[in-house]
PDB file of C-alpha atoms in Angstrom:
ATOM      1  CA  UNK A   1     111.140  76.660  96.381  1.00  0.00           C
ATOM      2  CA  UNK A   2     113.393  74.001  94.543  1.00  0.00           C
ATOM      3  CA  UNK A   3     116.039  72.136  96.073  1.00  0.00           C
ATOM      4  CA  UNK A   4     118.583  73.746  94.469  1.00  0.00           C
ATOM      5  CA  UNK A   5     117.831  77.004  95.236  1.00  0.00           C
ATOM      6  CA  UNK A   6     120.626  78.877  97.729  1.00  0.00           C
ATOM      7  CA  UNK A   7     119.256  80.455 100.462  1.00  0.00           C
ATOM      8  CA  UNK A   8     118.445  83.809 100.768  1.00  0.00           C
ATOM      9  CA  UNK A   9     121.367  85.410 103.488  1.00  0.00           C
ATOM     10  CA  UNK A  10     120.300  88.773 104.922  1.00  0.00           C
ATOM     11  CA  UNK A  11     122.804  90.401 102.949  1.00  0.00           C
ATOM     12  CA  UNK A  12     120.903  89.159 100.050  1.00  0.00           C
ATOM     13  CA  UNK A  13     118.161  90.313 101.467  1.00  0.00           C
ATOM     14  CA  UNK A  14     118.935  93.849 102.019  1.00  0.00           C
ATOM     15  CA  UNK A  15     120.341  94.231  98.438  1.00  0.00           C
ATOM     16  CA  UNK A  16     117.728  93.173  97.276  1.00  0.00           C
ATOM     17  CA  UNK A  17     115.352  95.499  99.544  1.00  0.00           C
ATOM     18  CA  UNK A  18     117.677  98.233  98.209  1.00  0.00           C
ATOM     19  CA  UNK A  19     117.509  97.510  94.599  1.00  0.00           C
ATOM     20  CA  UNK A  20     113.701  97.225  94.808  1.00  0.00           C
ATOM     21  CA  UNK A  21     113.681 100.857  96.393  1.00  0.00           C
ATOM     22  CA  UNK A  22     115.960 102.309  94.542  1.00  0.00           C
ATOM     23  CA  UNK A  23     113.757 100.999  91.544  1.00  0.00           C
ATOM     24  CA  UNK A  24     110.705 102.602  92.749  1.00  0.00           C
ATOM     25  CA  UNK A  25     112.536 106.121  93.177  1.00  0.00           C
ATOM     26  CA  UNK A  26     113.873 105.864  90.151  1.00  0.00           C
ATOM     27  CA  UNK A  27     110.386 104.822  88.557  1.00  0.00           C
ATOM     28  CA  UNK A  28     108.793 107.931  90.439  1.00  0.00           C
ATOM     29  CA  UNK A  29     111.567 109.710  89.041  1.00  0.00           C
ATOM     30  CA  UNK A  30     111.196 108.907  85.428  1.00  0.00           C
ATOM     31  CA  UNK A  31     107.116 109.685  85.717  1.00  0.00           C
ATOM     32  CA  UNK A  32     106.558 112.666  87.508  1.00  0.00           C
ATOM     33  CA  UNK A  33     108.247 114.971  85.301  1.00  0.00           C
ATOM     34  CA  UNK A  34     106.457 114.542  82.189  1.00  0.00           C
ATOM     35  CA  UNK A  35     102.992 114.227  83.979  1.00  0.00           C
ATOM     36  CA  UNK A  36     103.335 117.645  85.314  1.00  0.00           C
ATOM     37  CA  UNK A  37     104.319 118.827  81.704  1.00  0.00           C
ATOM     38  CA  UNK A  38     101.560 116.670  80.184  1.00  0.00           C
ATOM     39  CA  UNK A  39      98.941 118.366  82.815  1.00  0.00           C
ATOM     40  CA  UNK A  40      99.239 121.693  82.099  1.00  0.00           C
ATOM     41  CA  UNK A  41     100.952 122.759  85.218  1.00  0.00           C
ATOM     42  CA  UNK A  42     103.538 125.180  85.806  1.00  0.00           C
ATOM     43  CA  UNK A  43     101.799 128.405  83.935  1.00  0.00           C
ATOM     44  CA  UNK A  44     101.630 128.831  80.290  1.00  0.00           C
ATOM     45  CA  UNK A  45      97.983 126.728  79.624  1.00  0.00           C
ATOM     46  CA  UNK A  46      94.750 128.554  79.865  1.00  0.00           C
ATOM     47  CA  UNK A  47      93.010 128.994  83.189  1.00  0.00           C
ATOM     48  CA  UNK A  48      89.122 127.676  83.316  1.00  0.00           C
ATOM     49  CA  UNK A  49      86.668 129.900  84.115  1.00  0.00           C
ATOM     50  CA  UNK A  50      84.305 127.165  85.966  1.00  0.00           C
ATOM     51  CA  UNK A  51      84.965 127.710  89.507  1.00  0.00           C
ATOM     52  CA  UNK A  52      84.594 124.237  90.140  1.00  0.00           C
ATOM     53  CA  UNK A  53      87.711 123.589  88.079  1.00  0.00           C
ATOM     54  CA  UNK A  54      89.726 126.637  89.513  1.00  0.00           C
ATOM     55  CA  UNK A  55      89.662 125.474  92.683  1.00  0.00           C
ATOM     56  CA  UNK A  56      91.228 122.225  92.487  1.00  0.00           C
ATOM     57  CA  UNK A  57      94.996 122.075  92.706  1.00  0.00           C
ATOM     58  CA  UNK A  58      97.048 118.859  91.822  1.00  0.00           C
ATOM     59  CA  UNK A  59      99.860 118.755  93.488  1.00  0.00           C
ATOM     60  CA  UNK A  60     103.471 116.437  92.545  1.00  0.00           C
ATOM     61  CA  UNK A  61     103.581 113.245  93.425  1.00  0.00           C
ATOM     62  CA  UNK A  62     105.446 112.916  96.622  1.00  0.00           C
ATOM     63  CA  UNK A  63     108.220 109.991  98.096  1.00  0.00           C
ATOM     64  CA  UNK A  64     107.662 110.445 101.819  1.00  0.00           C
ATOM     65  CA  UNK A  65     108.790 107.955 104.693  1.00  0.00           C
ATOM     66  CA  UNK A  66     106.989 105.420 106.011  1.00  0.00           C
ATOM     67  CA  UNK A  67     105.769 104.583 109.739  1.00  0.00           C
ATOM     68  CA  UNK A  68     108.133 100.942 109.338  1.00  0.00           C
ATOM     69  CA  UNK A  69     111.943 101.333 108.668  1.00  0.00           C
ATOM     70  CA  UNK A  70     112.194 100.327 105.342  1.00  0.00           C
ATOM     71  CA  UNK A  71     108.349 101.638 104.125  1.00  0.00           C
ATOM     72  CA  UNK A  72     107.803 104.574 101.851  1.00  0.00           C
ATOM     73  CA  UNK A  73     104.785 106.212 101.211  1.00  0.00           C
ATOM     74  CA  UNK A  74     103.631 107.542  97.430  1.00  0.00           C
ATOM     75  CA  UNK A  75     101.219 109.980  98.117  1.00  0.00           C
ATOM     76  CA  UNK A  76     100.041 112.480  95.284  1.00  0.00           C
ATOM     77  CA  UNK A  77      96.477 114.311  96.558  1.00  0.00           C
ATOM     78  CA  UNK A  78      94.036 117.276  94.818  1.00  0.00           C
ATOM     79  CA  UNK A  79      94.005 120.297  96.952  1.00  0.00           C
ATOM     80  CA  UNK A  80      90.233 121.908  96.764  1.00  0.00           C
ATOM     81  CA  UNK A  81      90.286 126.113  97.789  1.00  0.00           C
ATOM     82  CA  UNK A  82      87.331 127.059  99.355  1.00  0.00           C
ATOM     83  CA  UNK A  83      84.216 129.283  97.802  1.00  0.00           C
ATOM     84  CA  UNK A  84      84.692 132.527  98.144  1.00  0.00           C
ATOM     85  CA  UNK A  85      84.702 136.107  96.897  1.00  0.00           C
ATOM     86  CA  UNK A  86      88.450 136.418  96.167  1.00  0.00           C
ATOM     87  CA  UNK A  87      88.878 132.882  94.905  1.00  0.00           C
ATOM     88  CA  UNK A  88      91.252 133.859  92.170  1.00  0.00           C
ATOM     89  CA  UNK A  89      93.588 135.463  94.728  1.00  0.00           C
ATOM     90  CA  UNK A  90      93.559 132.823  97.024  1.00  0.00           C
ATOM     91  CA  UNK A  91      94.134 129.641  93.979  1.00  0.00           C
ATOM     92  CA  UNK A  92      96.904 131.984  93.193  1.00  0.00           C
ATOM     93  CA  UNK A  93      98.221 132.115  97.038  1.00  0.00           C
ATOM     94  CA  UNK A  94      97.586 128.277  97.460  1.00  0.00           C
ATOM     95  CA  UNK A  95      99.843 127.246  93.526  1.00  0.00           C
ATOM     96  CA  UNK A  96     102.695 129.645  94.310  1.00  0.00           C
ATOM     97  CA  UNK A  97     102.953 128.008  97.939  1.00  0.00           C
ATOM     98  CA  UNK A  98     102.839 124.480  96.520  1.00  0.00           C
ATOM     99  CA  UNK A  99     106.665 123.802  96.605  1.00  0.00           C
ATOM    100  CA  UNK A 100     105.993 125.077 100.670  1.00  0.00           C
ATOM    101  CA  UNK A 101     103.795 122.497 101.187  1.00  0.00           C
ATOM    102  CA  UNK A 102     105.187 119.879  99.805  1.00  0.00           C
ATOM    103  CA  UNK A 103     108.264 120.382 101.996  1.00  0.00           C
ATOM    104  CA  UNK A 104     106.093 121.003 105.413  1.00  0.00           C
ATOM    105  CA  UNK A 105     104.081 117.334 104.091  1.00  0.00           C
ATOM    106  CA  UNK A 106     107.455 116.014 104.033  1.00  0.00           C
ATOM    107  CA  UNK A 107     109.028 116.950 107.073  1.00  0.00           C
ATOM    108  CA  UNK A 108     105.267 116.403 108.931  1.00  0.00           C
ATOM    109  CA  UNK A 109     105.533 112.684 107.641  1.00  0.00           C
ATOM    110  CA  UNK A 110     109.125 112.285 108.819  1.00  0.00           C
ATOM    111  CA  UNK A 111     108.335 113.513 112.319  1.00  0.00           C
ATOM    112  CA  UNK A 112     104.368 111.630 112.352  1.00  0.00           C
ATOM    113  CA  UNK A 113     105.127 108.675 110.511  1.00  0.00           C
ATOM    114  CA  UNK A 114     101.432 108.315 109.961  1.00  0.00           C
ATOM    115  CA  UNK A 115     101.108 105.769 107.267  1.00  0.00           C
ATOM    116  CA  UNK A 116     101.426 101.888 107.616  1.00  0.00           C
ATOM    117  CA  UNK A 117     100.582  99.145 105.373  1.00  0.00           C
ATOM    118  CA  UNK A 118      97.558  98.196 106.827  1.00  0.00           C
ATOM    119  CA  UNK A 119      95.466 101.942 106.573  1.00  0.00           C
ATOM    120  CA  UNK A 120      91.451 101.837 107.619  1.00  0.00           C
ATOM    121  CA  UNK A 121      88.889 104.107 106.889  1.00  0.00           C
ATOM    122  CA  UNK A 122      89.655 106.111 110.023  1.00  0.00           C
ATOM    123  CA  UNK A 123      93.459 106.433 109.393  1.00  0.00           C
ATOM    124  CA  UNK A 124      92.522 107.912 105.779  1.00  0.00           C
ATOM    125  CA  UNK A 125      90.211 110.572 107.486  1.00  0.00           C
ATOM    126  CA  UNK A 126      92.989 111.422 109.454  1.00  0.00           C
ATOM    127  CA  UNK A 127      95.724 111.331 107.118  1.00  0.00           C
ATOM    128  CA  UNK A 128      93.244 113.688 104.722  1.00  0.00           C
ATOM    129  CA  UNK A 129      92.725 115.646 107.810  1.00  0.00           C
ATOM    130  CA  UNK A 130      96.521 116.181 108.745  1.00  0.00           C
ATOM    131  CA  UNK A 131      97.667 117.327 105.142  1.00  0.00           C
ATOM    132  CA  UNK A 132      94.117 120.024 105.139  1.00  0.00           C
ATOM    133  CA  UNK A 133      96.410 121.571 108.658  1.00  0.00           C
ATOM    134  CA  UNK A 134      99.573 121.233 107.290  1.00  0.00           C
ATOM    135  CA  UNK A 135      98.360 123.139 104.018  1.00  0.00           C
ATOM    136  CA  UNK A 136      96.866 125.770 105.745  1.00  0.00           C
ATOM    137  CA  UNK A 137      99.699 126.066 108.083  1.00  0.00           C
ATOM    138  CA  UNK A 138     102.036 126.514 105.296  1.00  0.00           C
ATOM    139  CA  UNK A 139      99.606 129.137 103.326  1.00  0.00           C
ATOM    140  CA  UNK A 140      98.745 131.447 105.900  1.00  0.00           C
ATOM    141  CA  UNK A 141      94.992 130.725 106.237  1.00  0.00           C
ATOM    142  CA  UNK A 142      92.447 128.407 105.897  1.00  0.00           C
ATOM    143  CA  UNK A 143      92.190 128.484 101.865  1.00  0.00           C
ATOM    144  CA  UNK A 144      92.269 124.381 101.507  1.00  0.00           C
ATOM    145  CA  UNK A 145      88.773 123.175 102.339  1.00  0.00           C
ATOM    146  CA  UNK A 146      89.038 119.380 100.899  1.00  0.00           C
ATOM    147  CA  UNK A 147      91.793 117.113 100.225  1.00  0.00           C
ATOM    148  CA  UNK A 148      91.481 114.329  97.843  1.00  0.00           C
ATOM    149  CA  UNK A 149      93.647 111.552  97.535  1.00  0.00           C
ATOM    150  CA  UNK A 150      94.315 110.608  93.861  1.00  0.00           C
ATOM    151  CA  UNK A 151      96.907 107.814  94.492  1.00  0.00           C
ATOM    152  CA  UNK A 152      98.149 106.366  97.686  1.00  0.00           C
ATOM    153  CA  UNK A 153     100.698 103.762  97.270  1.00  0.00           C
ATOM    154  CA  UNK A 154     102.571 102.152 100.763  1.00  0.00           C
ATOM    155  CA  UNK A 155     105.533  99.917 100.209  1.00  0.00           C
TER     156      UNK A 155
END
């Protein structure tokens, strides 16, 4: 830090906290919409017929709270139905409830608050573990067998 440099108030500070949110929602904003368009979700693209394929589920990127104050959470995770006869039916069951679950995920992180900046291999487990209930909560039955995280940022 030079000399001449003014020092940073806490007003300062929390402006510039605020801008650097503000940024980030802005930036999750601007990329989420033409990802899902670019990915083929929302109906009109072709369905697979590999089951393997069928039964994973992308879901939005989501801007959920933090466990600090000022933290946010980025969170977007693959959904994987389980193997079974009436797969079709329940990939069906699981997409059209996706708007469900991403509003029980948010309101289960703004009650939990179960992500900090400093995650371990345990807290992942249980973080994986706690969006698997809240997804099969929200659909009814147990149709989500595996969650995988595709991108988890904390800030």
């Amino acid at each position: 830090m030079s000399r001449n440099a003014a020092p940073m108030t806490p007003t300062s500070r929390r402006a510039l906290l605020r801008g650097l949110l503000g940024g980030a929602v802005v930036a999750l904003a601007a990329t989420s919409l033409p990802h899902a368009a670019l990915a083929g979700e929302g109906g009109g693209g072709q369905k697979s017929e590999d089951p393997e394929v069928l039964r994973k589920i992308k879901m939005s990127p989501m801007l959920l709270p933090g466990r600090d104050r000022y933290s946010y959470v980025r969170l977007q995770v693959m959904l994987v139905v389980r193997m079974s006869k009436k797969l079709n039916e329940e990939v069906d069951t699981v997409t059209n409830l996706k708007p469900r679950i991403n509003g029980e995920l948010t309101e289960s992180f703004s009650v939990d608050r179960l992500t900090n900046t400093n995650l371990g291999i345990d807290d992942i487990k249980a973080l994986k573990g706690r969006i698997m209930d809240v997804a099969n909560e929200a659909c009814g039955g147990p149709y989500v067998d595996e969650v995988l995280i595709m991108s988890l940022l904390v800030g």
